[in-house]
Structures are given as C-alpha cells and as structure tokens.
Coordinates of C-alpha atoms in Angstrom, one line a residue:
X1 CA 0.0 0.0 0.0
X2 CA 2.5 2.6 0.7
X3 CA 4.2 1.7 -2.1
X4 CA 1.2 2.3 -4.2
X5 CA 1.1 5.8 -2.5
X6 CA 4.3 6.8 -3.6
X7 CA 3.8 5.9 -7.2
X8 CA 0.5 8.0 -7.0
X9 CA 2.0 10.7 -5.7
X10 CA 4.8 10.8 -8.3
X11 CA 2.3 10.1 -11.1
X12 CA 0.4 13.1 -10.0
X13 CA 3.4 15.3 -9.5
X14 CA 5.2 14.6 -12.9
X15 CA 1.3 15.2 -14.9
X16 CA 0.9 18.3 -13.4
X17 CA 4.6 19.2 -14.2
X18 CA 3.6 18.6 -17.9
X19 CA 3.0 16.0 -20.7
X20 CA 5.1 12.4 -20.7
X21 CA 7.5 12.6 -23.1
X22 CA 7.2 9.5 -24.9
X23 CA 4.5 6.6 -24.8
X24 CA 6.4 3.4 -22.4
X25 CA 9.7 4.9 -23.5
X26 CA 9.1 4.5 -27.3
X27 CA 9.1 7.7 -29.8
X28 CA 9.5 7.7 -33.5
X29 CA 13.5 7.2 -33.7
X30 CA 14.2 5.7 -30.3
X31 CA 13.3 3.2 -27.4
X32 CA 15.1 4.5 -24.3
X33 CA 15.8 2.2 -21.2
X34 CA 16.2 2.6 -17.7
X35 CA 19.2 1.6 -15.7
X36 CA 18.9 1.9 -11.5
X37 CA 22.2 0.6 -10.3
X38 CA 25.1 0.8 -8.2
X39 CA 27.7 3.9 -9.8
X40 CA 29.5 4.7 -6.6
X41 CA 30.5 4.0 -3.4
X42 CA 32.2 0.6 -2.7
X43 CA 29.6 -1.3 -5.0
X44 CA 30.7 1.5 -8.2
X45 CA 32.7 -1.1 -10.2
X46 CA 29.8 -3.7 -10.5
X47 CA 27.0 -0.7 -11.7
X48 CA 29.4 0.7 -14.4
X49 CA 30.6 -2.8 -15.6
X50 CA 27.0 -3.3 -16.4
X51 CA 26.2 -0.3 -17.6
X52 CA 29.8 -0.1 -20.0
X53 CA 28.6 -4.2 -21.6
X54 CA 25.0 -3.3 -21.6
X55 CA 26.1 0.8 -23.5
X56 CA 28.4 -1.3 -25.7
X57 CA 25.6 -4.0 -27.3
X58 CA 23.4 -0.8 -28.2
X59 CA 26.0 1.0 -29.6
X60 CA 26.7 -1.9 -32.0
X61 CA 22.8 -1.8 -32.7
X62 CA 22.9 1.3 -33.3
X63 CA 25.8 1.2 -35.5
X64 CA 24.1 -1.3 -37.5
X65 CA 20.8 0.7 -38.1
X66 CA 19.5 0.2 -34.6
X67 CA 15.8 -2.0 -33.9
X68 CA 13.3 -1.4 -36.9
X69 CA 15.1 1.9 -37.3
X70 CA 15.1 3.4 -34.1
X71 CA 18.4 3.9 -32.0
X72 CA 17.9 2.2 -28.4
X73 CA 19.1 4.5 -25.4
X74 CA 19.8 4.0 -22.0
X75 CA 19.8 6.5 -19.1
X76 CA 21.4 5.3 -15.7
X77 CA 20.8 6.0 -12.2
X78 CA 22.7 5.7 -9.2
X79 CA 21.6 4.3 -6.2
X80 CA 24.8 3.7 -4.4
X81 CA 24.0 -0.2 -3.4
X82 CA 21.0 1.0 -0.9
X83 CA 17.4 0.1 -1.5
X84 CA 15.9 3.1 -0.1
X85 CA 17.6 5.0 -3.0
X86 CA 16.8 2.6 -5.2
X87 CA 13.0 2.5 -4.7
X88 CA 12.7 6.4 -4.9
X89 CA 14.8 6.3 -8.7
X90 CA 12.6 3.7 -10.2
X91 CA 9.5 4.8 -8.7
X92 CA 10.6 8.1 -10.0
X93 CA 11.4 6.3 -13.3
X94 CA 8.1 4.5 -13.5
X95 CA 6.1 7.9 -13.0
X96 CA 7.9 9.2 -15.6
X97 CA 6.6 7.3 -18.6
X98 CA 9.6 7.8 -20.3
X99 CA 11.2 4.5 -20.4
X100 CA 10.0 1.2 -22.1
X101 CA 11.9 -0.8 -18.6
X102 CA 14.6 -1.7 -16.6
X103 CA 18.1 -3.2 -17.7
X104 CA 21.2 -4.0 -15.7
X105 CA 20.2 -3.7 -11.9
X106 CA 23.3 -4.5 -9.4
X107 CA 22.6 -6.4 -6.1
X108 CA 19.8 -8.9 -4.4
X109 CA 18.8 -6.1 -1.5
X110 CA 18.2 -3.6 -4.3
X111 CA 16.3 -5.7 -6.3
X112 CA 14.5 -6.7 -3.9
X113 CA 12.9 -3.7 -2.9
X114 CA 12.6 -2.8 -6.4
X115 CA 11.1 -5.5 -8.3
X116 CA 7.8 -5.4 -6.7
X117 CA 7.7 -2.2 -7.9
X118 CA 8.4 -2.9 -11.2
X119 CA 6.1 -6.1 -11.6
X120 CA 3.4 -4.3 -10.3
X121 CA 3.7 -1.4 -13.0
X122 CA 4.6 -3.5 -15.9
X123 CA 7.4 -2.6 -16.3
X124 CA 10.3 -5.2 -17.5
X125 CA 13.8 -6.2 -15.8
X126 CA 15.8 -7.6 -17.7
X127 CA 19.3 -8.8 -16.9
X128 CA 19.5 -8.4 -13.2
X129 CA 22.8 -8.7 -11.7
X130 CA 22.3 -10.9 -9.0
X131 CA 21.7 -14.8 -8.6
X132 CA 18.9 -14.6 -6.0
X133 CA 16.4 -17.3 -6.3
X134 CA 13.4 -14.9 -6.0
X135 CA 13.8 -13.4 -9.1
X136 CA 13.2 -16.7 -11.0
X137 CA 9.4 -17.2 -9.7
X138 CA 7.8 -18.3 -12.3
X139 CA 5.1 -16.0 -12.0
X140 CA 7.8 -13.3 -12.3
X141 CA 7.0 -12.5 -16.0
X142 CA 8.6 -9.0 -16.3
X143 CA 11.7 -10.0 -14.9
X144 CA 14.2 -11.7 -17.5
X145 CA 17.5 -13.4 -16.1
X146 CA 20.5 -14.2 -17.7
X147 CA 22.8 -15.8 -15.4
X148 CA 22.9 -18.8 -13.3
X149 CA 21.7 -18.4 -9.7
X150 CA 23.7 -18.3 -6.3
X151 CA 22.7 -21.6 -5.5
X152 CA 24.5 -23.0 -8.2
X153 CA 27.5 -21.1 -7.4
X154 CA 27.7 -22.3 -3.7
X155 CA 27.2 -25.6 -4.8
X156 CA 30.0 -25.6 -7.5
X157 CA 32.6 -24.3 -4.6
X158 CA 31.5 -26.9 -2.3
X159 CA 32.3 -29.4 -4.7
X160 CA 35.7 -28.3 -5.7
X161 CA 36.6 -28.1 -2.4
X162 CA 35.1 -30.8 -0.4
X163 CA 34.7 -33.0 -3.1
X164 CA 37.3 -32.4 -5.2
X165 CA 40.2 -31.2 -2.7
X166 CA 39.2 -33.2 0.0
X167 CA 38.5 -30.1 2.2
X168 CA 37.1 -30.7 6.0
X169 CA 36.3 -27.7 7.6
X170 CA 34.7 -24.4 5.3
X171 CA 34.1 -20.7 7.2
X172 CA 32.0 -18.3 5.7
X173 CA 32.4 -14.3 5.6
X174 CA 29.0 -12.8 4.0
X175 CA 27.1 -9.4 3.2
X176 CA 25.1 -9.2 6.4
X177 CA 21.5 -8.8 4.4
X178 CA 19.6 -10.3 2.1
X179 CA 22.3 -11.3 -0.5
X180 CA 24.7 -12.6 1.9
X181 CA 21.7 -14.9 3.5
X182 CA 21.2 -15.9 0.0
X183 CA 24.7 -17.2 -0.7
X184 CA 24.9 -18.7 3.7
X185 CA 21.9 -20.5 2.7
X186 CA 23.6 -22.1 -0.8
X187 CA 26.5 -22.8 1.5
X188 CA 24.5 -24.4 4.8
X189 CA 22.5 -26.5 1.9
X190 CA 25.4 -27.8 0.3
X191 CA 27.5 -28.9 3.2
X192 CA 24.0 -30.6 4.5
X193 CA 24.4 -32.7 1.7
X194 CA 27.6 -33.9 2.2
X195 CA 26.9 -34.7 6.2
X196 CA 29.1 -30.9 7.2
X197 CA 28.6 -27.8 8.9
X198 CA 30.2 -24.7 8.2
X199 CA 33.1 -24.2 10.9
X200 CA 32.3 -20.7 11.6
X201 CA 30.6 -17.6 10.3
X202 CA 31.5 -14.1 10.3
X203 CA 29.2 -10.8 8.7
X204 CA 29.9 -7.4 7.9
X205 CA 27.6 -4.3 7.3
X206 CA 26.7 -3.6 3.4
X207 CA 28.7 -0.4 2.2
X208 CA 31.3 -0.8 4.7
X209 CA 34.6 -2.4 4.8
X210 CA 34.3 -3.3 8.3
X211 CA 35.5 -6.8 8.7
X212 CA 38.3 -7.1 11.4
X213 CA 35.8 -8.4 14.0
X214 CA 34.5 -11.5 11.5
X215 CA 38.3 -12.3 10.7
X216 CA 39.3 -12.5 14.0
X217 CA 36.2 -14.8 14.7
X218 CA 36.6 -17.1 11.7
X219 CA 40.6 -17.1 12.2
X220 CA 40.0 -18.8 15.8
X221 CA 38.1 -21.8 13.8
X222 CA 41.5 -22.4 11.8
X223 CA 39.4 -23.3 8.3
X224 CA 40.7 -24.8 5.8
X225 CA 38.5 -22.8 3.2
X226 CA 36.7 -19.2 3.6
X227 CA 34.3 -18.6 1.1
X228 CA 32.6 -15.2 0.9
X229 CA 29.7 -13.5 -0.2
X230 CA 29.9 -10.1 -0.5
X231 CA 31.0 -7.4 -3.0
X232 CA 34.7 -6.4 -4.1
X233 CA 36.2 -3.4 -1.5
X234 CA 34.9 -5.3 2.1
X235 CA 36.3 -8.6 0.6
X236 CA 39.9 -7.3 -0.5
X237 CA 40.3 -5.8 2.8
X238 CA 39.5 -9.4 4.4
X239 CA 41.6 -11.0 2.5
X240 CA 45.1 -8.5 2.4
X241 CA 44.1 -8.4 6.8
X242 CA 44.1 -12.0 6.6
X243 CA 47.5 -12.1 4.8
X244 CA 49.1 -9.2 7.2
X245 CA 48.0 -11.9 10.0
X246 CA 49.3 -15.2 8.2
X247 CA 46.0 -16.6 7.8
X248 CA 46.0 -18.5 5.0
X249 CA 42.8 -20.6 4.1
X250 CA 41.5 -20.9 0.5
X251 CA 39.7 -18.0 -0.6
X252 CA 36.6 -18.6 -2.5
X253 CA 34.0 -15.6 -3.9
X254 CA 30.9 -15.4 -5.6
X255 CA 30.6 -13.6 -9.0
X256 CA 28.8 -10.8 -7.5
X257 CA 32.2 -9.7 -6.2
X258 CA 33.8 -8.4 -9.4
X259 CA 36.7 -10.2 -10.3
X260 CA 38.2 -7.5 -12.1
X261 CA 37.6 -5.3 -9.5
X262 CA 38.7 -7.6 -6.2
X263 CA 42.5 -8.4 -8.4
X264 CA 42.8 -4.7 -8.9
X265 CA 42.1 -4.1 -5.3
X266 CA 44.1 -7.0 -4.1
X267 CA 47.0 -6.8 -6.2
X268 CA 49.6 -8.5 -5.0
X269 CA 47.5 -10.3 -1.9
X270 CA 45.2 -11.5 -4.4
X271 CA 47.1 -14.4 -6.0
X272 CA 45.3 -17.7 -5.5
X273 CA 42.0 -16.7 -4.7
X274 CA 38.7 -18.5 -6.5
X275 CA 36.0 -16.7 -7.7
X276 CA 33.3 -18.4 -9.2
X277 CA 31.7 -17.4 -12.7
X278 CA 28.8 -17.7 -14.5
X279 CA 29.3 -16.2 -18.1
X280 CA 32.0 -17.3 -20.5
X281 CA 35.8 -16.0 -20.4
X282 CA 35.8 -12.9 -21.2
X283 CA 39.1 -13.6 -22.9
X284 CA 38.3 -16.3 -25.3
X285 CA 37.8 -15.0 -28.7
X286 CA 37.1 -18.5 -29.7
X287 CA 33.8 -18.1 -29.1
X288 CA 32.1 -15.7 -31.3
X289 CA 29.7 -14.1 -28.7
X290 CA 32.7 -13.1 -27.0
X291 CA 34.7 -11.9 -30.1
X292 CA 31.6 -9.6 -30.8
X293 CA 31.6 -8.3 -27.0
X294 CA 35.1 -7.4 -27.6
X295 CA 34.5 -5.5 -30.8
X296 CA 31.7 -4.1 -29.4
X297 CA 33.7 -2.8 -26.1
X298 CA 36.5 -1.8 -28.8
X299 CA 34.2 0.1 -30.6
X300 CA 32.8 1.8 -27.4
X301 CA 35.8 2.9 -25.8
X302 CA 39.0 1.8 -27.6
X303 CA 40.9 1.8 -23.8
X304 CA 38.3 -0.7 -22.5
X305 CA 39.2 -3.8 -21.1
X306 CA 37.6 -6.9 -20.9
X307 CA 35.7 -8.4 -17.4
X308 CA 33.3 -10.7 -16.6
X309 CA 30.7 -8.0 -15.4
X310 CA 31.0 -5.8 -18.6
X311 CA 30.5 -9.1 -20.6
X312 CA 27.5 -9.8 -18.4
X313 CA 25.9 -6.6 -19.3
X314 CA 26.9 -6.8 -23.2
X315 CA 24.8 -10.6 -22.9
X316 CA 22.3 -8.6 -21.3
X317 CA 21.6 -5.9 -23.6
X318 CA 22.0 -8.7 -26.3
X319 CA 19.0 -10.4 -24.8
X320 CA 16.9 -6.7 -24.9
X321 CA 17.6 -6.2 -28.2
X322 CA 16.7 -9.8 -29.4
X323 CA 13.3 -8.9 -27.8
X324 CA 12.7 -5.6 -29.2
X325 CA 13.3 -7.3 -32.8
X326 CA 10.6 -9.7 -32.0
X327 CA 8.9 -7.0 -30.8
X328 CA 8.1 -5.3 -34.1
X329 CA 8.4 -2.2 -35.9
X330 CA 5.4 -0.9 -33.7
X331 CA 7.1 -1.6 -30.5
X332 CA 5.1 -1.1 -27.2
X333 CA 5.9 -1.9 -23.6
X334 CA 3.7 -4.6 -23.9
X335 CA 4.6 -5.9 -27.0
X336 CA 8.2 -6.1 -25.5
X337 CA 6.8 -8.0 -22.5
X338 CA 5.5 -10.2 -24.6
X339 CA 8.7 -10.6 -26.3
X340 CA 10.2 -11.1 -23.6
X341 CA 8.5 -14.2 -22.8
X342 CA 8.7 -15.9 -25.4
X343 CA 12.6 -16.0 -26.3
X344 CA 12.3 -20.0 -25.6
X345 CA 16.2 -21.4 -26.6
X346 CA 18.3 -19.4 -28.5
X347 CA 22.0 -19.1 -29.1
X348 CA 24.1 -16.0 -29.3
X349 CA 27.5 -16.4 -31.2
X350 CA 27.7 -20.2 -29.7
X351 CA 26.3 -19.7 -26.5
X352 CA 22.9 -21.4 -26.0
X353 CA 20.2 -19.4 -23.9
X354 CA 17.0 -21.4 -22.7
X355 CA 13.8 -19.9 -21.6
X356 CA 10.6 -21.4 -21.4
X357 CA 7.4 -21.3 -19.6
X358 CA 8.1 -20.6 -15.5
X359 CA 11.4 -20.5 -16.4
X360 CA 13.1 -17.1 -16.9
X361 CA 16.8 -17.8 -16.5
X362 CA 18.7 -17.9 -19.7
X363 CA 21.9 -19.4 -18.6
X364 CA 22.7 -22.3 -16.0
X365 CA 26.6 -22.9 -16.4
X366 CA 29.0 -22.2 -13.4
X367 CA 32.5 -22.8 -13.3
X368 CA 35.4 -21.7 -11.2
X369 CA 38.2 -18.8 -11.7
X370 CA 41.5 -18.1 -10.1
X371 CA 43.5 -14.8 -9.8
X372 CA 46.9 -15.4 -11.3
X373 CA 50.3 -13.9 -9.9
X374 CA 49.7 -11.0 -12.7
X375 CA 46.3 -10.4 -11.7
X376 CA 44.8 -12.2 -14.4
X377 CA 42.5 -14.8 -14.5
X378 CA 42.9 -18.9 -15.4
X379 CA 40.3 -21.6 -15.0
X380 CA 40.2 -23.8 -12.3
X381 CA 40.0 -27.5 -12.9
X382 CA 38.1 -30.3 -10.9
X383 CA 40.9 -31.2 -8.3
X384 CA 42.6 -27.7 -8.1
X385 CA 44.8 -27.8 -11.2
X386 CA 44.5 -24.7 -13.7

C-alpha cells in the first residue's frame, strides 16, 4: 500500500509538471531504457561494468541501423547499493513514462525492494545482476535473467573443495543482508548434503569495509576454506588483513564480487584466490559471442578492457535487443513483454540461452576462476589444477 502511495503521488506530480514525453519509452527514432544501479561507493565497479557491456551491445545496434530503425538509449541511475535510493529512482522512473523498462540492476537487497515495484507497473527487468532465487518465480513474467543463480555457485565451490580437494572444515564471511543470506543459505544446503557444517561464520555491514571483527572470529576456527559473499572493497580488505596476519585458508568468492575489480584491489595479496563465474571468459575469442563483445567494447571505448561483469551486461543488452526485434516495428511496452516471454532457446555467437514457460533464467553454467600472480584470470580444474 504505501508503495502504491508513492507511485500516485509521483504520477500526480510529474502530470501536473507537464505532458510524458514519450509513450512506455518508445518515440518515432528511439526506445530509451532505464538503468537503476550501483555507480558509486564501494559497489561503483559492479553498476558501471554493467552499464559499460550493456552501452556497448546498443552501440553496435545502433551502428548497425538500430531495432526497426530506431536507436535504443539507455539512461542510468545511481543508487549507491542501498534500497531506499533505489526504490525512490525507479519509482521516479516509472512515474515518468519515459522509459519502455529496466536493464542492468546490481545487487539482491536492491532488487528486492525494487522488483515489486516494477512487476506491479509493468514494467520489464531484464538482466539483473544478482543470482537470487526470487527473481526466477515463475510468476515473475517481467523480470528476465540471464545468469545462473547463487545456489548454483555455492554448490559448485563446495564441490571443488570438499569433493574435489578433500576439504574438512569451510568458514564463511558474507554481506550481512539479504544477498549474503542468500549465498549462507547455498553454502548451509550444500555442506548438508555432504553430512558438514560450516566451521564458523563471520558478517559485515553492506557499504562498509568493516571486517576485522568477522576475521578475527573465523581465524579462531583455523578453516581450511573461507568462502565469501559479499562485494569487491569489504572482501579485499578481508583477505590482504588475513594475509598481514598469516592466515592463509583458500579463498573462494561469488561472482557478485567483481573479479576485475577484487585483483585490482588486491593486487599483490590476491594471487590464488577463486571466484566463481557464470558467463563465458571474457578472454576467449574462440567463441564468437565473446569476439563480438570485444569488438563491441573496442568500438565503445578503444581503452576498454575486458571483465566478466561488462560481458554480463553486453549478454544482457543482447537479450533486450533480441526482444525488441521480435517485438516489431510498432514496439510497445507490452509488445516487449510479450517478447520477452517468449525468447524460448536461443543461441548468441555459440552460446545457447533457454527460456521457457516458469522459467526465466537464460543461462545455468558455473565454473570456477582463479587470480593469477599478474592479476589475471585462469580456469580452475576439478581437483585444483588450472
């Protein structure tokens, strides 16, 4: 109900402020999308990752003609990783009119407060940046996933490093809200399985990089493994305090935490540790999805590197722009819903997406990463081996 308040109050303010300036976000020579995401703070890397891939598949639209002749925009918003700012930018968004959806959202809390929102208007979301397992209800028919969820992930770590490296005794640092429960539960599931508990548990407070307290906790368990949820600047300070004190477990990270971002943060400290992935190498042109995104990025900004997250968005704004082709030349938002819906299995430059009815997650692979000495990445192998 209050929700619903808000967005009547914004409504009401923005038509007596004047008329909308396009119908859903669609005028004669454009569609324009809405991006409410993380650009700074200690979240910053992960909201203009996405928002660099998901700028970059446009671009190349755009270059090519665009979607039945119109360019496709997006405008982006920062909500600095809190969910209170992000409810008041896409309510303020949805009042406006002036956007056909969303694209590119960073984080489970956010999400969470804002996908309600955006169901309940209509409105799509599309490529969400986040593995939580409530944004694949079925009944969730606006929202459109591409990646695998955090289940998947936890489950993949646990079996590299119980199954595969014979591991006894796995601590967990994580995100003490909504996302970090997510990724606790994946872990407390997938030790269940195996007959284990997690040998200790340490939380730290979202935006912050307040962790000493949670190390010295999990340090007293001597673990062989630490695997963490949580995002790039908390995570690097974990792990460099953990080296200053000789504490050295395996470290293990979900793909939320930005790979690129955590090496460059780490730098030297960051040699060895495993981050899980769930879209392909960035680096392997052998694939041609991934030769486009790199030509795309190129094409964008000729300094740009590339990163899992800024491949994530590019696979994301793929996925929009597949829609709005199916869509039609007379493009509304509910055509693109519609659209949206029915993608069924596709494949993009050799990778194969697969949506279907109550099913709204494109992609289901996970596999595992490791920072090199140079700060690079290689691929970890079932039994620790690169």
């Amino acid at each position: 109900m209050r929700a619903f308040l808000r967005l009547t109050a914004l409504l009401a303010a923005h038509f007596m402020a004047g008329p909308l300036p396009a119908a859903d976000g669609v005028t004669p020579d454009a569609v324009h999308f809405a991006q409410v995401a993380a650009l700074g703070g200690p979240a910053a890397a992960l909201g203009q990752g996405m928002r660099a891939g998901i700028l970059a598949a446009f671009e190349e639209a755009n270059r090519a003609g665009g979607v039945h002749g119109r360019k496709v925009t997006l405008e982006s918003f920062d909500d600095g990783y809190e969910p209170d700012r992000s409810v008041a930018h896409v309510l303020e968004v949805i009042a406006g009119g002036a956007h056909i959806g969303f694209i590119g959202p960073v984080g489970t809390p956010t999400s969470q407060a804002t996908q309600p929102e955006a169901t309940a208007a209509g409105m799509p979301f599309v490529g969400p940046f986040t593995g939580a397992g409530f944004l694949r209800a079925p009944e969730l028919t606006n929202v459109v996933n591409v990646r695998a969820t955090y289940g998947a992930e936890t489950e993949a770590w646990i079996a590299h490093l119980v199954d595969g490296l014979g591991m006894k005794s796995i601590a967990i640092l994580y995100q003490d809200d909504g996302f970090g429960r997510v990724g606790l539960e994946g872990v407390t599931a997938a030790l269940e399985t195996r007959g284990m508990t997690l040998a200790a548990k340490g939380t730290y407070t979202r935006n912050t990089v307040a962790v000493k307290s949670a190390l010295l906790d999990i340090r007293k368990a001597k673990p062989d493994a630490v695997v963490m949820v949580g995002a790039y600047k908390p995570i690097a300070e974990f792990i460099k305090l953990s080296r200053q004190l000789k504490f050295e477990p395996t470290f293990v990270n979900i793909s939320f935490v930005g790979s690129e971002a955590l090496a460059g943060e780490l730098g030297a400290a960051g040699e060895g540790v495993i981050i899980s992935q769930v879209v392909p190498f960035p680096w392997d042109a052998s694939l041609p999805i991934v030769a486009q995104y790199q030509a795309a990025m190129t094409a964008a900004d000729p300094e740009a590197q590339p990163g899992f997250v800024t491949l994530e968005g590019y696979l994301a704004g793929r996925v929009a722009l597949r829609a709005l082709e199916a869509a039609g030349p007379d493009v509304t938002r509910e055509s693109f819903l519609a659209a949206l819906a029915s993608l069924g299995a596709f494949d993009l430059g050799g990778l194969g997406f697969a949506y279907g009815a109550g099913d709204n997650q494109g992609l289901d692979s996970v596999f595992l990463t490791r920072i090199t000495a140079g700060g690079g990445f290689e691929t970890v192998v079932s039994g620790g081996g690169a």
